[in-house]
Amino acid sequence: MPSKIVSLLIVFLFCLSCTEDPISEQNSPYTLDIPSHFGKQYTLPESNPLTTKGVELGRMLFYDKQLSRDHTISCGSCHIQEKAFTDGLAKAEGIHGLIGDFSSMSTTNLMWNSHFFWDGRASSIEEQALGPIENPLEMDLTLEEAVERISVDDKYSNLFKLAFGSSEVTADRIGKAIAQFERTLISSNSKYDKYIKGTYQPTPEEKLGMDLFLTHPIAGELRGGNCGDCHLGVLTSGDPISFRGFHNNGLDDDNTIKKGLMAITNNRFDEGKFKAPTLRNIALTAPYMHDGRFSTLEEVLEHYDQHIKDSYTLDPLIREASNEPIFPGDPVKLHLTDTEKEAIITFLHMLTDDDFITNPAFSDPFKD
């Protein structure tokens, strides 16, 4: 072989070995801005690392109405940004006006959760992302049909190739992409966050409400609102460990109690237990509870203060909590004053994050 040809061949092979994967060049890791005061107890699975193109694809799919049978709703229809990714309805409304079993939970700060939906039926964000697509009361589309629709949509071919290395559309990849986008939905710039970081001084009423929120009452010794027993720490979310963040909060008695977590665990002692949601942006997410039975924060607080219904699985943290002496057989009541109730609600408004609900990175790309 002539030496010139050999030299050219060597140069060609050397260049091939130095050439970077063009997909890798265009799909860099997505850097999440993790709030330092949130703690490190969050989940980023190795099987679904966040990338810029993965998040971009997930945002598209989150807002794409062709993932519903009649092309009328998307994930974003029930999780609306200005409502802190809820929908303002008592119970989720699916295609053809069908009403679901539960209200739409906020998709805020999901990384700090381990079980999803009010009854805990999903154990990952990826599983949670796909559930509504197949639910006959929500989007009512089989995953096979979803894959088929996205596969023939020209705008997705390159997006999947950039995000996953090939243009093949699979249900697993749809779930992973949506989950990547949902992991970016972090709310961490409310007045409460600024207070924790030392950049905001709360008013006396806000401070009173904060103290009451975080305090478990001890009759005659310590007044409190008992909120922080279930809505933990700075995240104001349920305990992420196993199912410890699920509680029976006294909505129903033994005659009317709903299955809740028991539908998943088949454990009778989980009956009536539902996930304690984050209270981030709670002033924007009415109506409240798993079935949307309360229209206002005032109604919610009145429930905990005066209208707890006893049942065999009522959370002991609620059963024993009162600001006045309680005796066997007494109804479960907090006995808050009007001033204390107003202060707690004022504090709850401190959890509103205006930057979160207006961040263009979280908005509907089909409206850009």
Coordinates of C-alpha atoms in Angstrom, one line a residue:
M1 CA 0.0 0.0 0.0
P2 CA 1.5 3.4 -1.0
S3 CA 2.8 5.3 2.0
K4 CA 0.6 8.3 1.2
I5 CA -2.6 6.2 1.4
V6 CA -1.4 4.6 4.7
S7 CA -0.8 8.1 6.1
L8 CA -4.2 9.3 5.1
L9 CA -5.8 6.2 6.6
I10 CA -4.0 6.8 9.9
V11 CA -5.1 10.4 10.0
F12 CA -8.7 9.4 9.2
L13 CA -8.8 6.8 11.9
F14 CA -7.2 9.2 14.4
C15 CA -9.9 11.8 13.6
L16 CA -12.6 9.2 14.1
S17 CA -11.3 8.4 17.5
C18 CA -11.2 12.1 18.5
T19 CA -14.7 13.0 17.2
E20 CA -17.2 13.5 20.0
D21 CA -20.7 12.1 19.8
P22 CA -22.7 15.0 18.3
I23 CA -25.7 14.0 20.4
S24 CA -23.6 14.4 23.6
E25 CA -22.5 17.8 22.4
Q26 CA -26.1 19.0 22.1
N27 CA -27.5 17.2 25.2
S28 CA -25.6 18.4 28.2
P29 CA -26.5 17.5 31.8
Y30 CA -29.3 19.7 33.2
T31 CA -28.1 21.6 36.3
L32 CA -30.8 21.8 38.9
D33 CA -30.6 24.7 41.3
I34 CA -31.2 22.7 44.5
P35 CA -32.1 25.1 47.4
S36 CA -29.5 24.6 50.1
H37 CA -32.1 24.9 52.9
F38 CA -34.3 22.1 51.5
G39 CA -31.9 19.3 52.6
K40 CA -30.4 16.4 50.6
Q41 CA -33.2 13.9 51.0
Y42 CA -34.2 13.9 47.4
T43 CA -34.2 11.3 44.6
L44 CA -32.4 11.6 41.2
P45 CA -32.4 8.1 39.7
E46 CA -29.3 7.0 37.8
S47 CA -31.6 5.3 35.3
N48 CA -33.0 8.7 34.3
P49 CA -30.4 11.5 34.6
L50 CA -31.6 15.0 33.9
T51 CA -30.4 16.5 30.6
T52 CA -31.2 19.7 28.8
K53 CA -32.9 17.9 25.9
G54 CA -34.6 15.5 28.2
V55 CA -36.2 18.3 30.1
E56 CA -37.1 20.1 26.9
L57 CA -38.8 17.0 25.6
G58 CA -40.6 16.4 28.9
R59 CA -42.0 19.9 28.9
M60 CA -43.4 19.4 25.4
L61 CA -45.0 16.1 26.4
F62 CA -46.4 17.5 29.6
Y63 CA -48.4 20.1 27.6
D64 CA -49.2 17.9 24.6
K65 CA -53.0 17.2 24.3
Q66 CA -52.5 14.4 21.8
L67 CA -51.7 12.2 24.8
S68 CA -55.4 12.2 25.6
R69 CA -57.9 10.1 23.6
D70 CA -59.8 13.0 22.2
H71 CA -56.9 15.5 22.0
T72 CA -58.5 17.9 24.5
I73 CA -56.3 17.7 27.6
S74 CA -52.7 17.3 28.6
C75 CA -50.9 16.9 31.9
G76 CA -50.8 20.7 32.0
S77 CA -54.6 20.9 31.8
C78 CA -54.9 19.6 35.4
H79 CA -51.6 21.1 36.6
I80 CA -51.8 24.8 35.7
Q81 CA -48.7 26.9 36.4
E82 CA -50.5 30.0 37.8
K83 CA -52.4 27.7 40.2
A84 CA -49.2 26.2 41.4
F85 CA -49.8 23.2 39.1
T86 CA -53.2 22.3 40.4
D87 CA -56.5 23.0 38.5
G88 CA -58.9 24.8 40.8
L89 CA -61.4 22.0 40.8
A90 CA -62.6 19.8 43.6
K91 CA -61.9 16.7 41.6
A92 CA -59.9 16.3 38.4
E93 CA -61.9 16.6 35.2
G94 CA -60.8 14.3 32.4
I95 CA -62.0 13.9 28.8
H96 CA -65.7 14.3 28.0
G97 CA -66.1 16.0 31.4
L98 CA -65.5 12.8 33.3
I99 CA -64.8 13.4 37.0
G100 CA -61.9 11.6 38.7
D101 CA -61.7 10.2 42.2
F102 CA -59.4 12.8 43.6
S103 CA -58.4 16.5 43.2
S104 CA -55.3 17.2 41.2
M105 CA -52.2 17.3 43.4
S106 CA -49.6 20.0 42.9
T107 CA -46.5 18.7 41.0
T108 CA -44.3 21.0 43.1
N109 CA -41.0 19.8 44.7
L110 CA -41.7 16.2 43.7
M111 CA -38.0 15.2 44.1
W112 CA -38.5 15.2 47.9
N113 CA -41.3 12.6 47.7
S114 CA -41.2 8.8 47.6
H115 CA -44.8 8.0 46.9
F116 CA -47.2 9.8 44.7
F117 CA -50.9 10.5 44.3
W118 CA -53.3 10.9 47.2
D119 CA -53.4 7.1 47.8
G120 CA -49.7 6.5 47.2
R121 CA -50.2 4.2 44.2
A122 CA -47.1 5.3 42.4
S123 CA -43.6 4.8 43.8
S124 CA -41.7 7.0 41.3
I125 CA -42.2 10.2 39.4
E126 CA -41.8 8.2 36.2
E127 CA -44.7 6.0 37.2
Q128 CA -46.7 9.0 38.3
A129 CA -46.2 10.7 34.9
L130 CA -47.7 7.8 32.9
G131 CA -50.6 7.0 35.2
P132 CA -53.0 9.7 34.1
I133 CA -52.5 8.9 30.4
E134 CA -54.0 5.4 30.9
N135 CA -56.6 6.4 33.5
P136 CA -60.0 6.1 31.8
L137 CA -61.3 9.0 33.9
E138 CA -58.5 11.3 32.9
M139 CA -56.7 11.0 29.5
D140 CA -58.0 7.5 28.6
L141 CA -55.2 6.5 26.2
T142 CA -53.3 3.3 26.2
L143 CA -49.6 3.6 26.3
E144 CA -49.3 1.8 23.0
E145 CA -51.6 4.4 21.4
A146 CA -49.6 7.2 23.0
V147 CA -46.3 5.8 21.6
E148 CA -47.9 5.5 18.1
R149 CA -49.1 9.1 18.1
I150 CA -45.9 10.5 19.2
S151 CA -43.9 8.3 16.8
V152 CA -45.6 9.7 13.8
D153 CA -45.3 13.3 14.9
D154 CA -42.4 14.8 13.0
K155 CA -41.5 17.4 15.7
Y156 CA -40.6 14.6 18.2
S157 CA -38.2 12.5 16.1
N158 CA -35.2 14.7 16.6
L159 CA -36.2 15.5 20.2
F160 CA -36.2 11.9 21.2
K161 CA -32.9 11.3 19.4
L162 CA -31.2 14.2 21.2
A163 CA -32.7 13.2 24.6
F164 CA -32.1 9.4 24.4
G165 CA -29.7 8.7 21.6
S166 CA -32.2 7.4 19.2
S167 CA -35.5 8.6 17.7
E168 CA -37.4 5.5 19.0
V169 CA -40.4 6.4 21.0
T170 CA -41.3 4.1 23.9
A171 CA -43.7 4.5 26.9
D172 CA -40.7 4.2 29.2
R173 CA -39.0 7.2 27.4
I174 CA -42.3 9.2 27.5
G175 CA -42.5 8.7 31.3
K176 CA -38.8 9.5 31.8
A177 CA -39.0 12.7 29.8
I178 CA -42.1 14.0 31.6
A179 CA -40.5 13.0 34.9
Q180 CA -37.3 15.0 34.0
F181 CA -39.4 18.1 33.4
E182 CA -41.4 17.6 36.6
R183 CA -38.2 17.4 38.7
T184 CA -37.4 20.9 37.6
L185 CA -40.6 22.3 39.2
I186 CA -39.0 23.5 42.3
S187 CA -40.6 26.3 44.4
S188 CA -38.2 27.9 46.8
N189 CA -38.5 31.7 46.7
S190 CA -41.5 32.5 48.9
K191 CA -41.4 34.9 51.8
Y192 CA -40.9 31.9 54.1
D193 CA -37.7 30.9 52.1
K194 CA -36.4 34.4 52.3
Y195 CA -37.0 34.4 56.0
I196 CA -35.1 31.2 56.4
K197 CA -32.2 32.7 54.3
G198 CA -32.3 35.8 56.4
T199 CA -33.5 38.2 53.7
Y200 CA -37.0 38.8 54.9
Q201 CA -38.3 40.0 58.3
P202 CA -41.8 38.6 58.9
T203 CA -44.6 40.8 60.4
P204 CA -45.6 40.0 64.0
E205 CA -48.7 38.3 62.6
E206 CA -46.7 36.2 60.2
K207 CA -44.3 35.2 62.9
L208 CA -47.1 34.3 65.3
G209 CA -48.7 32.2 62.5
M210 CA -45.3 30.5 61.8
D211 CA -44.8 29.6 65.4
L212 CA -48.3 28.2 65.7
F213 CA -47.9 26.3 62.5
L214 CA -44.8 24.6 63.7
T215 CA -45.9 23.9 67.3
H216 CA -47.6 20.8 68.7
P217 CA -49.9 22.1 71.4
I218 CA -49.7 21.0 75.0
A219 CA -52.7 22.1 76.9
G220 CA -51.9 24.6 79.5
E221 CA -48.3 24.8 78.6
L222 CA -47.7 25.4 74.8
R223 CA -50.1 26.8 72.3
G224 CA -49.9 25.5 68.7
G225 CA -51.7 24.8 65.5
N226 CA -50.4 21.3 65.1
C227 CA -49.8 21.8 61.3
G228 CA -46.1 21.0 61.3
D229 CA -46.7 17.5 62.7
C230 CA -47.8 16.3 59.3
H231 CA -46.5 19.0 57.0
L232 CA -42.8 18.7 57.9
G233 CA -40.0 21.3 57.9
V234 CA -39.2 23.9 55.3
L235 CA -40.8 21.8 52.5
T236 CA -44.1 21.7 54.4
S237 CA -44.6 18.2 52.9
G238 CA -45.4 14.8 54.3
D239 CA -42.7 12.5 55.6
P240 CA -41.0 11.0 52.5
I241 CA -40.0 7.8 54.2
S242 CA -42.1 4.9 53.2
F243 CA -45.8 5.7 53.9
R244 CA -45.2 7.7 57.0
G245 CA -46.4 10.8 55.2
F246 CA -49.9 9.5 54.9
H247 CA -52.5 10.4 57.6
N248 CA -56.1 10.1 58.6
N249 CA -56.8 13.7 59.3
G250 CA -60.4 13.3 60.6
L251 CA -62.4 14.1 57.6
D252 CA -64.8 11.1 58.0
D253 CA -66.0 8.8 60.8
D254 CA -66.0 5.1 60.8
N255 CA -69.3 5.0 58.9
T256 CA -68.1 7.2 56.0
I257 CA -64.4 6.6 56.0
K258 CA -62.7 6.1 52.5
K259 CA -60.1 3.5 51.7
G260 CA -57.2 5.9 51.0
L261 CA -53.8 4.2 51.4
M262 CA -55.5 0.9 52.3
A263 CA -56.4 0.5 48.6
I264 CA -52.7 0.1 48.0
T265 CA -51.4 -1.7 51.1
N266 CA -54.5 -3.8 51.9
N267 CA -53.8 -3.0 55.5
R268 CA -56.9 -2.1 57.5
F269 CA -54.9 0.3 59.6
D270 CA -54.2 2.4 56.5
E271 CA -57.9 3.1 55.9
G272 CA -58.7 6.8 55.7
K273 CA -55.1 7.7 55.3
F274 CA -54.1 10.1 52.5
K275 CA -50.9 11.8 51.5
A276 CA -50.0 15.0 53.3
P277 CA -49.3 17.3 50.3
T278 CA -46.9 20.1 50.3
L279 CA -48.4 23.4 51.4
R280 CA -46.2 25.4 49.1
N281 CA -48.3 28.0 47.3
I282 CA -51.3 26.7 49.3
A283 CA -53.2 30.0 48.9
L284 CA -53.3 29.3 45.1
T285 CA -54.4 25.7 45.2
A286 CA -58.0 25.8 46.5
P287 CA -60.2 23.7 46.9
Y288 CA -58.6 21.6 49.5
M289 CA -58.3 18.0 50.7
H290 CA -58.1 14.8 48.5
D291 CA -61.8 15.4 47.4
G292 CA -61.8 19.2 47.3
R293 CA -64.4 19.4 50.0
F294 CA -63.1 22.7 51.5
S295 CA -63.2 25.9 49.4
T296 CA -61.1 28.2 51.6
L297 CA -58.2 28.0 54.0
E298 CA -60.6 29.3 56.6
E299 CA -62.7 26.2 56.2
V300 CA -59.6 24.0 56.4
L301 CA -58.5 25.5 59.7
E302 CA -62.1 25.4 61.1
H303 CA -62.1 21.6 60.3
Y304 CA -58.9 21.0 62.3
D305 CA -60.0 23.3 65.1
Q306 CA -63.6 22.2 65.7
H307 CA -64.8 19.5 63.4
I308 CA -62.4 16.5 63.5
K309 CA -64.3 13.3 63.1
D310 CA -63.1 10.4 65.2
S311 CA -62.4 7.0 63.7
Y312 CA -60.2 4.0 64.5
T313 CA -57.3 5.2 62.3
L314 CA -57.4 8.8 63.3
D315 CA -53.8 10.1 63.5
P316 CA -52.7 10.1 67.1
L317 CA -50.9 13.4 66.5
I318 CA -54.3 14.9 65.8
R319 CA -56.2 12.9 68.5
E320 CA -54.0 14.2 71.3
A321 CA -53.5 17.8 70.1
S322 CA -55.4 20.5 72.0
N323 CA -54.8 23.9 73.4
E324 CA -57.2 23.2 76.2
P325 CA -57.4 20.3 78.7
I326 CA -59.0 17.2 77.2
F327 CA -60.6 14.3 79.0
P328 CA -61.7 10.8 77.8
G329 CA -64.7 11.0 75.6
D330 CA -64.2 14.7 74.7
P331 CA -64.4 15.6 71.0
V332 CA -61.1 16.3 69.3
K333 CA -60.6 20.1 69.1
L334 CA -57.7 22.4 68.9
H335 CA -59.5 25.4 70.6
L336 CA -57.6 28.1 68.7
T337 CA -58.6 31.7 69.1
D338 CA -59.7 33.8 66.2
T339 CA -56.5 35.7 66.4
E340 CA -54.5 32.5 66.2
K341 CA -56.5 31.3 63.2
E342 CA -55.9 34.5 61.3
A343 CA -52.2 34.4 62.1
I344 CA -51.8 30.8 60.7
I345 CA -53.6 31.8 57.5
T346 CA -51.4 34.8 57.2
F347 CA -48.3 32.5 57.5
L348 CA -49.7 30.2 54.9
H349 CA -49.8 33.1 52.4
M350 CA -46.0 33.5 53.1
L351 CA -45.6 30.2 51.2
T352 CA -46.6 31.8 47.9
D353 CA -43.8 31.9 45.4
D354 CA -44.5 34.4 42.6
D355 CA -41.4 33.5 40.7
F356 CA -42.5 29.9 40.5
I357 CA -45.9 30.5 39.0
T358 CA -44.5 32.9 36.4
N359 CA -41.2 31.1 35.5
P360 CA -41.2 30.9 31.6
A361 CA -39.2 27.6 31.8
F362 CA -42.3 25.9 33.3
S363 CA -44.9 27.4 30.9
D364 CA -46.7 25.8 28.0
P365 CA -44.3 25.7 25.0
F366 CA -47.2 25.5 22.6
K367 CA -48.2 29.0 23.6
D368 CA -44.7 30.5 23.3

